[in-house]
Amino acid sequence: MGEDLEAVVQQLKELVADLSVDWTRPHPNRVYISVEKQNVRELGRIIFEDFGARFATATGSDVGEELEVIYHFAYDAVGLVANMRVRTPKGDPVVPSVTPVVPAAEWIEREMNDLVGIVFEGHPDPRRLILADNWPEGVYPLRREHRDGA
Amino acid sequence: MSVVERMKLWGLKKSPWVYHLNTGACNNCDIEILELLTPRFDVERLGVLLAPSPRHADALLVTGICTKQARPRLQEIYRQTPKPCLVVCIGACACTGGIFHDGWHFDGPVDEAIREVDPDAMIIYIPGCPPKPEAMIATIAKALGDL
């Protein structure tokens, strides 16, 4: 009790100001923080350690020409959800892993690697997680081309 | 039918031991199966007992679509089950594939995977999403009566 949403958002905004390239707040309880991919791990560390938000999950999606990863952090004291958003072109689907600083991201990054084909550089254990053992390498079921070809 | 076969069938009908197998269900059908086994419906009073291993079972309760990863395991478990045995496809997914019929992880309905191993397998279907426990009891009773 006692923490003020506006003060918390302001604090977060100051913490991430140096690294974020875009800040949007479509709803009072939700902020989207876009980041260049070389700064993903540092910004993840700032939100997780310095700001003190809880890592909820991450989502990977195919947005056409690019792949997008959104890490969802929750700050439960005021009900704030902070989303760190990074995009990478399909030709170079490599994003630095945040698992070294946020251990809970390990399995969801492996899952995104399986399903969307995003390679997380620096991941401690990048084995296949949920696809069947006999699933072919290099086929990503949640990519648009897989859906269109099916 | 030989005397031994008749005795096996009598044993199956008298007290079918069931093995519960999830081949990729969302857990909804599994919850309904638990409902069957726990005191509210308590099918143990009718002789239906949950077996810890397919080698002890008379019937396989299969829930969920047959995923690519689960298909060889389902077939192996069917091979391990002593015959005669019943395969009970519980829920829309196990019967037909349901809403996942064009999913990338789907590898044919359960009956297809079983028939690949044994074309004469006894397979019964309980559709529903999930089927009601009453429907499961009624279907299994009807199937045992028809044997």
CSV table of C-alpha atoms in Angstrom, one decimal:
chain,number,residue,atom,x,y,z
A,1,MET,CA,0.0,0.0,0.0
A,2,GLY,CA,1.0,3.6,-0.4
A,3,GLU,CA,2.9,3.5,-3.7
A,4,ASP,CA,1.5,5.9,-6.2
A,5,LEU,CA,1.1,4.7,-9.8
A,6,GLU,CA,2.2,8.0,-11.4
A,7,ALA,CA,5.4,8.1,-9.2
A,8,VAL,CA,6.2,4.5,-10.1
A,9,VAL,CA,5.8,5.2,-13.8
A,10,GLN,CA,7.9,8.3,-13.5
A,11,GLN,CA,10.6,6.3,-11.7
A,12,LEU,CA,10.6,3.7,-14.4
A,13,LYS,CA,10.7,6.3,-17.2
A,14,GLU,CA,13.8,7.9,-15.6
A,15,LEU,CA,15.5,4.5,-15.2
A,16,VAL,CA,15.0,3.4,-18.8
A,17,ALA,CA,15.4,6.8,-20.4
A,18,ASP,CA,19.0,6.2,-21.6
A,19,LEU,CA,18.3,2.9,-23.4
A,20,SER,CA,14.7,3.1,-24.7
A,21,VAL,CA,14.0,4.3,-28.2
A,22,ASP,CA,10.3,4.6,-27.8
A,23,TRP,CA,7.9,4.9,-24.8
A,24,THR,CA,4.2,4.5,-25.1
A,25,ARG,CA,1.5,4.3,-22.5
A,26,PRO,CA,-1.7,3.2,-24.2
A,27,HIS,CA,-3.5,2.6,-20.8
A,28,PRO,CA,-2.6,4.0,-17.4
A,29,ASN,CA,-1.5,0.6,-16.1
A,30,ARG,CA,0.6,-0.4,-19.1
A,31,VAL,CA,3.8,0.9,-20.7
A,32,TYR,CA,5.5,-0.3,-23.8
A,33,ILE,CA,9.3,0.3,-23.9
A,34,SER,CA,10.9,-0.3,-27.3
A,35,VAL,CA,14.6,-1.0,-27.3
A,36,GLU,CA,17.4,-1.6,-29.8
A,37,LYS,CA,18.5,-5.2,-29.7
A,38,GLN,CA,22.0,-4.6,-28.4
A,39,ASN,CA,20.5,-3.0,-25.3
A,40,VAL,CA,18.0,-5.7,-24.5
A,41,ARG,CA,19.9,-7.5,-21.7
A,42,GLU,CA,20.8,-4.2,-20.0
A,43,LEU,CA,17.3,-2.9,-20.1
A,44,GLY,CA,15.9,-6.2,-18.9
A,45,ARG,CA,18.4,-6.0,-16.0
A,46,ILE,CA,17.3,-2.4,-15.2
A,47,ILE,CA,13.6,-3.3,-15.2
A,48,PHE,CA,14.1,-6.6,-13.2
A,49,GLU,CA,16.8,-5.6,-10.7
A,50,ASP,CA,16.9,-1.8,-10.4
A,51,PHE,CA,13.1,-1.2,-10.9
A,52,GLY,CA,12.2,-4.4,-9.1
A,53,ALA,CA,9.4,-5.7,-11.4
A,54,ARG,CA,8.5,-9.4,-11.6
A,55,PHE,CA,9.1,-11.2,-14.9
A,56,ALA,CA,5.7,-12.6,-16.0
A,57,THR,CA,6.3,-14.1,-19.4
A,58,ALA,CA,7.5,-13.2,-22.9
A,59,THR,CA,5.8,-13.5,-26.3
A,60,GLY,CA,7.4,-13.9,-29.7
A,61,SER,CA,5.5,-13.2,-32.8
A,62,ASP,CA,5.9,-12.9,-36.6
A,63,VAL,CA,4.9,-9.4,-37.6
A,64,GLY,CA,5.5,-9.7,-41.3
A,65,GLU,CA,9.0,-8.6,-42.3
A,66,GLU,CA,10.2,-8.7,-38.7
A,67,LEU,CA,10.1,-10.9,-35.6
A,68,GLU,CA,9.0,-9.3,-32.4
A,69,VAL,CA,9.8,-10.3,-28.8
A,70,ILE,CA,7.9,-8.7,-25.9
A,71,TYR,CA,9.0,-9.3,-22.3
A,72,HIS,CA,6.2,-8.7,-19.9
A,73,PHE,CA,7.2,-7.4,-16.5
A,74,ALA,CA,4.6,-6.8,-13.7
A,75,TYR,CA,4.9,-4.4,-10.9
A,76,ASP,CA,2.2,-5.7,-8.6
A,77,ALA,CA,2.2,-3.0,-5.9
A,78,VAL,CA,0.5,-0.6,-8.3
A,79,GLY,CA,-0.8,-3.1,-10.9
A,80,LEU,CA,1.6,-1.8,-13.6
A,81,VAL,CA,2.6,-4.0,-16.6
A,82,ALA,CA,5.8,-2.9,-18.3
A,83,ASN,CA,6.5,-4.5,-21.7
A,84,MET,CA,10.0,-4.5,-23.2
A,85,ARG,CA,9.7,-4.7,-26.9
A,86,VAL,CA,12.4,-5.6,-29.4
A,87,ARG,CA,12.2,-6.3,-33.1
A,88,THR,CA,14.7,-8.0,-35.4
A,89,PRO,CA,14.5,-8.7,-39.2
A,90,LYS,CA,13.7,-12.2,-40.3
A,91,GLY,CA,17.0,-12.4,-42.2
A,92,ASP,CA,18.9,-12.0,-38.9
A,93,PRO,CA,16.7,-13.5,-36.2
A,94,VAL,CA,19.2,-13.1,-33.4
A,95,VAL,CA,18.4,-11.3,-30.2
A,96,PRO,CA,20.5,-11.3,-27.0
A,97,SER,CA,19.1,-13.5,-24.3
A,98,VAL,CA,18.0,-12.0,-21.0
A,99,THR,CA,18.2,-15.3,-19.2
A,100,PRO,CA,21.6,-14.5,-17.7
A,101,VAL,CA,20.0,-11.6,-15.8
A,102,VAL,CA,16.4,-12.9,-15.6
A,103,PRO,CA,16.7,-16.7,-15.0
A,104,ALA,CA,12.9,-17.3,-15.3
A,105,ALA,CA,13.1,-16.4,-19.0
A,106,GLU,CA,15.0,-19.6,-19.8
A,107,TRP,CA,12.2,-21.8,-20.9
A,108,ILE,CA,10.1,-19.2,-22.6
A,109,GLU,CA,13.1,-18.2,-24.7
A,110,ARG,CA,13.6,-21.9,-25.6
A,111,GLU,CA,10.0,-22.1,-26.6
A,112,MET,CA,10.2,-18.9,-28.8
A,113,ASN,CA,13.2,-20.5,-30.4
A,114,ASP,CA,11.2,-23.6,-31.2
A,115,LEU,CA,8.1,-22.0,-32.5
A,116,VAL,CA,9.0,-18.7,-34.0
A,117,GLY,CA,12.7,-19.3,-34.8
A,118,ILE,CA,14.2,-16.5,-32.8
A,119,VAL,CA,17.8,-17.3,-31.7
A,120,PHE,CA,18.7,-16.0,-28.3
A,121,GLU,CA,22.4,-15.2,-28.2
A,122,GLY,CA,24.0,-16.1,-24.8
A,123,HIS,CA,21.3,-18.4,-23.7
A,124,PRO,CA,22.8,-21.0,-21.3
A,125,ASP,CA,20.9,-24.0,-22.6
A,126,PRO,CA,19.3,-23.5,-26.0
A,127,ARG,CA,18.0,-27.0,-26.6
A,128,ARG,CA,14.6,-27.8,-28.2
A,129,LEU,CA,11.9,-27.5,-25.6
A,130,ILE,CA,8.4,-28.3,-26.9
A,131,LEU,CA,8.5,-29.5,-30.5
A,132,ALA,CA,8.3,-33.2,-31.2
A,133,ASP,CA,11.7,-35.0,-31.3
A,134,ASN,CA,11.2,-35.8,-35.0
A,135,TRP,CA,10.1,-32.3,-36.0
A,136,PRO,CA,12.4,-31.0,-38.8
A,137,GLU,CA,15.1,-28.4,-38.1
A,138,GLY,CA,14.5,-25.0,-39.4
A,139,VAL,CA,10.7,-25.3,-39.7
A,140,TYR,CA,9.0,-22.8,-37.4
A,141,PRO,CA,5.2,-23.6,-36.9
A,142,LEU,CA,4.2,-20.1,-35.8
A,143,ARG,CA,5.8,-18.2,-38.6
A,144,ARG,CA,3.5,-16.7,-41.2
A,145,GLU,CA,5.1,-18.6,-44.1
A,146,HIS,CA,4.3,-21.9,-42.3
A,147,ARG,CA,0.7,-21.0,-41.9
A,148,ASP,CA,0.4,-19.8,-45.5
A,149,GLY,CA,2.0,-22.9,-46.8
A,150,ALA,CA,-0.1,-25.3,-44.7
B,1,MET,CA,-14.7,-68.6,-29.0
B,2,SER,CA,-12.5,-70.7,-26.7
B,3,VAL,CA,-13.1,-71.1,-23.0
B,4,VAL,CA,-10.0,-69.0,-22.2
B,5,GLU,CA,-11.2,-66.2,-24.5
B,6,ARG,CA,-14.7,-66.3,-22.9
B,7,MET,CA,-13.1,-66.1,-19.4
B,8,LYS,CA,-10.9,-63.1,-20.5
B,9,LEU,CA,-14.0,-61.3,-21.8
B,10,TRP,CA,-15.9,-62.1,-18.6
B,11,GLY,CA,-13.1,-60.7,-16.5
B,12,LEU,CA,-13.0,-57.5,-18.7
B,13,LYS,CA,-16.7,-57.0,-18.3
B,14,LYS,CA,-16.9,-57.9,-14.6
B,15,SER,CA,-14.4,-55.3,-13.5
B,16,PRO,CA,-12.7,-53.2,-16.1
B,17,TRP,CA,-9.4,-51.7,-14.8
B,18,VAL,CA,-8.6,-48.5,-16.7
B,19,TYR,CA,-5.4,-46.8,-17.5
B,20,HIS,CA,-5.7,-43.0,-18.1
B,21,LEU,CA,-3.6,-41.7,-20.9
B,22,ASN,CA,-3.3,-38.1,-22.0
B,23,THR,CA,-2.0,-37.8,-25.6
B,24,GLY,CA,-2.2,-34.0,-25.7
B,25,ALA,CA,-5.4,-32.9,-24.0
B,26,CYS,CA,-6.1,-29.5,-22.5
B,27,ASN,CA,-6.7,-31.2,-19.2
B,28,ASN,CA,-10.5,-30.7,-19.3
B,29,CYS,CA,-11.4,-34.3,-20.1
B,30,ASP,CA,-8.8,-35.4,-17.5
B,31,ILE,CA,-10.6,-33.4,-14.9
B,32,GLU,CA,-13.9,-35.1,-15.8
B,33,ILE,CA,-12.2,-38.5,-15.5
B,34,LEU,CA,-11.0,-37.6,-12.1
B,35,GLU,CA,-14.5,-36.6,-11.3
B,36,LEU,CA,-15.6,-40.2,-12.3
B,37,LEU,CA,-13.0,-41.8,-10.0
B,38,THR,CA,-13.6,-39.6,-6.9
B,39,PRO,CA,-16.5,-39.9,-4.5
B,40,ARG,CA,-19.2,-38.0,-6.4
B,41,PHE,CA,-19.5,-40.6,-9.2
B,42,ASP,CA,-17.2,-43.2,-7.7
B,43,VAL,CA,-17.1,-45.7,-10.5
B,44,GLU,CA,-15.1,-48.0,-8.2
B,45,ARG,CA,-18.4,-49.1,-6.8
B,46,LEU,CA,-19.1,-50.5,-10.3
B,47,GLY,CA,-15.8,-52.3,-10.5
B,48,VAL,CA,-13.9,-49.7,-12.5
B,49,LEU,CA,-10.5,-49.3,-11.0
B,50,LEU,CA,-7.7,-47.0,-12.0
B,51,ALA,CA,-4.6,-49.1,-12.9
B,52,PRO,CA,-1.1,-47.7,-12.4
B,53,SER,CA,0.3,-49.4,-15.5
B,54,PRO,CA,-1.1,-50.3,-18.9
B,55,ARG,CA,0.1,-53.9,-18.3
B,56,HIS,CA,-2.6,-54.2,-15.6
B,57,ALA,CA,-5.4,-52.5,-17.6
B,58,ASP,CA,-8.4,-53.7,-19.5
B,59,ALA,CA,-9.3,-50.3,-21.0
B,60,LEU,CA,-7.3,-47.3,-22.1
B,61,LEU,CA,-9.0,-44.0,-21.4
B,62,VAL,CA,-7.4,-41.8,-24.1
B,63,THR,CA,-7.9,-38.0,-23.9
B,64,GLY,CA,-6.7,-35.3,-26.3
B,65,ILE,CA,-5.6,-35.1,-29.9
B,66,CYS,CA,-2.8,-37.5,-30.9
B,67,THR,CA,0.2,-35.2,-31.2
B,68,LYS,CA,3.3,-36.0,-33.2
B,69,GLN,CA,5.2,-36.7,-30.0
B,70,ALA,CA,2.5,-38.8,-28.4
B,71,ARG,CA,1.6,-41.0,-31.3
B,72,PRO,CA,4.4,-43.6,-31.0
B,73,ARG,CA,4.0,-43.6,-27.2
B,74,LEU,CA,0.2,-44.2,-27.6
B,75,GLN,CA,0.9,-47.1,-29.9
B,76,GLU,CA,3.5,-48.6,-27.6
B,77,ILE,CA,1.1,-48.4,-24.6
B,78,TYR,CA,-1.5,-50.1,-26.7
B,79,ARG,CA,0.9,-52.9,-27.5
B,80,GLN,CA,1.7,-53.2,-23.7
B,81,THR,CA,-2.0,-53.5,-22.8
B,82,PRO,CA,-3.1,-57.2,-22.4
B,83,LYS,CA,-5.7,-58.2,-25.0
B,84,PRO,CA,-8.7,-58.1,-25.1
B,85,CYS,CA,-8.8,-54.5,-24.3
B,86,LEU,CA,-11.0,-51.5,-24.9
B,87,VAL,CA,-9.8,-48.2,-26.2
B,88,VAL,CA,-12.1,-45.4,-25.0
B,89,CYS,CA,-11.6,-42.1,-26.9
B,90,ILE,CA,-12.8,-39.4,-24.5
B,91,GLY,CA,-13.7,-36.0,-25.8
B,92,ALA,CA,-14.0,-34.4,-29.2
B,93,CYS,CA,-10.3,-34.2,-29.6
B,94,ALA,CA,-9.6,-37.9,-29.1
B,95,CYS,CA,-12.6,-38.8,-31.3
B,96,THR,CA,-11.8,-36.6,-34.3
B,97,GLY,CA,-9.1,-34.1,-33.6
B,98,GLY,CA,-11.7,-31.5,-32.7
B,99,ILE,CA,-10.7,-27.9,-33.1
B,100,PHE,CA,-7.1,-28.9,-33.5
B,101,HIS,CA,-7.7,-31.0,-36.7
B,102,ASP,CA,-5.5,-28.7,-38.8
B,103,GLY,CA,-3.0,-27.9,-36.1
B,104,TRP,CA,0.7,-28.3,-36.9
B,105,HIS,CA,1.2,-30.7,-33.9
B,106,PHE,CA,-1.7,-32.9,-34.9
B,107,ASP,CA,-0.9,-36.4,-36.1
B,108,GLY,CA,-4.2,-38.1,-36.9
B,109,PRO,CA,-7.1,-39.0,-34.6
B,110,VAL,CA,-6.5,-41.6,-31.8
B,111,ASP,CA,-8.4,-44.4,-33.6
B,112,GLU,CA,-6.2,-44.1,-36.6
B,113,ALA,CA,-3.1,-44.4,-34.5
B,114,ILE,CA,-4.5,-47.5,-32.7
B,115,ARG,CA,-5.8,-49.2,-36.0
B,116,GLU,CA,-2.3,-48.9,-37.4
B,117,VAL,CA,-1.1,-51.3,-34.6
B,118,ASP,CA,-4.2,-53.4,-34.5
B,119,PRO,CA,-6.9,-53.2,-37.2
B,120,ASP,CA,-9.4,-55.1,-35.1
B,121,ALA,CA,-9.0,-53.0,-31.9
B,122,MET,CA,-12.2,-52.4,-29.9
B,123,ILE,CA,-12.6,-48.6,-29.9
B,124,ILE,CA,-15.4,-46.7,-28.4
B,125,TYR,CA,-16.1,-43.0,-28.6
B,126,ILE,CA,-17.4,-40.5,-26.1
B,127,PRO,CA,-17.7,-37.1,-27.8
B,128,GLY,CA,-18.1,-33.9,-25.9
B,129,CYS,CA,-15.9,-31.0,-24.8
B,130,PRO,CA,-15.6,-32.4,-22.2
B,131,PRO,CA,-18.1,-35.2,-22.0
B,132,LYS,CA,-20.2,-35.4,-18.9
B,133,PRO,CA,-19.3,-38.1,-16.4
B,134,GLU,CA,-22.8,-39.5,-16.7
B,135,ALA,CA,-22.2,-39.9,-20.5
B,136,MET,CA,-18.9,-41.7,-19.8
B,137,ILE,CA,-20.5,-44.1,-17.4
B,138,ALA,CA,-23.5,-44.7,-19.8
B,139,THR,CA,-21.2,-45.3,-22.8
B,140,ILE,CA,-18.8,-47.7,-21.1
B,141,ALA,CA,-21.8,-49.6,-19.6
B,142,LYS,CA,-23.3,-49.9,-23.0
B,143,ALA,CA,-20.1,-51.0,-24.6
B,144,LEU,CA,-19.5,-53.7,-22.0
B,145,GLY,CA,-23.1,-54.8,-22.5
B,146,ASP,CA,-22.5,-55.2,-26.2
B,147,LEU,CA,-19.3,-57.3,-25.8
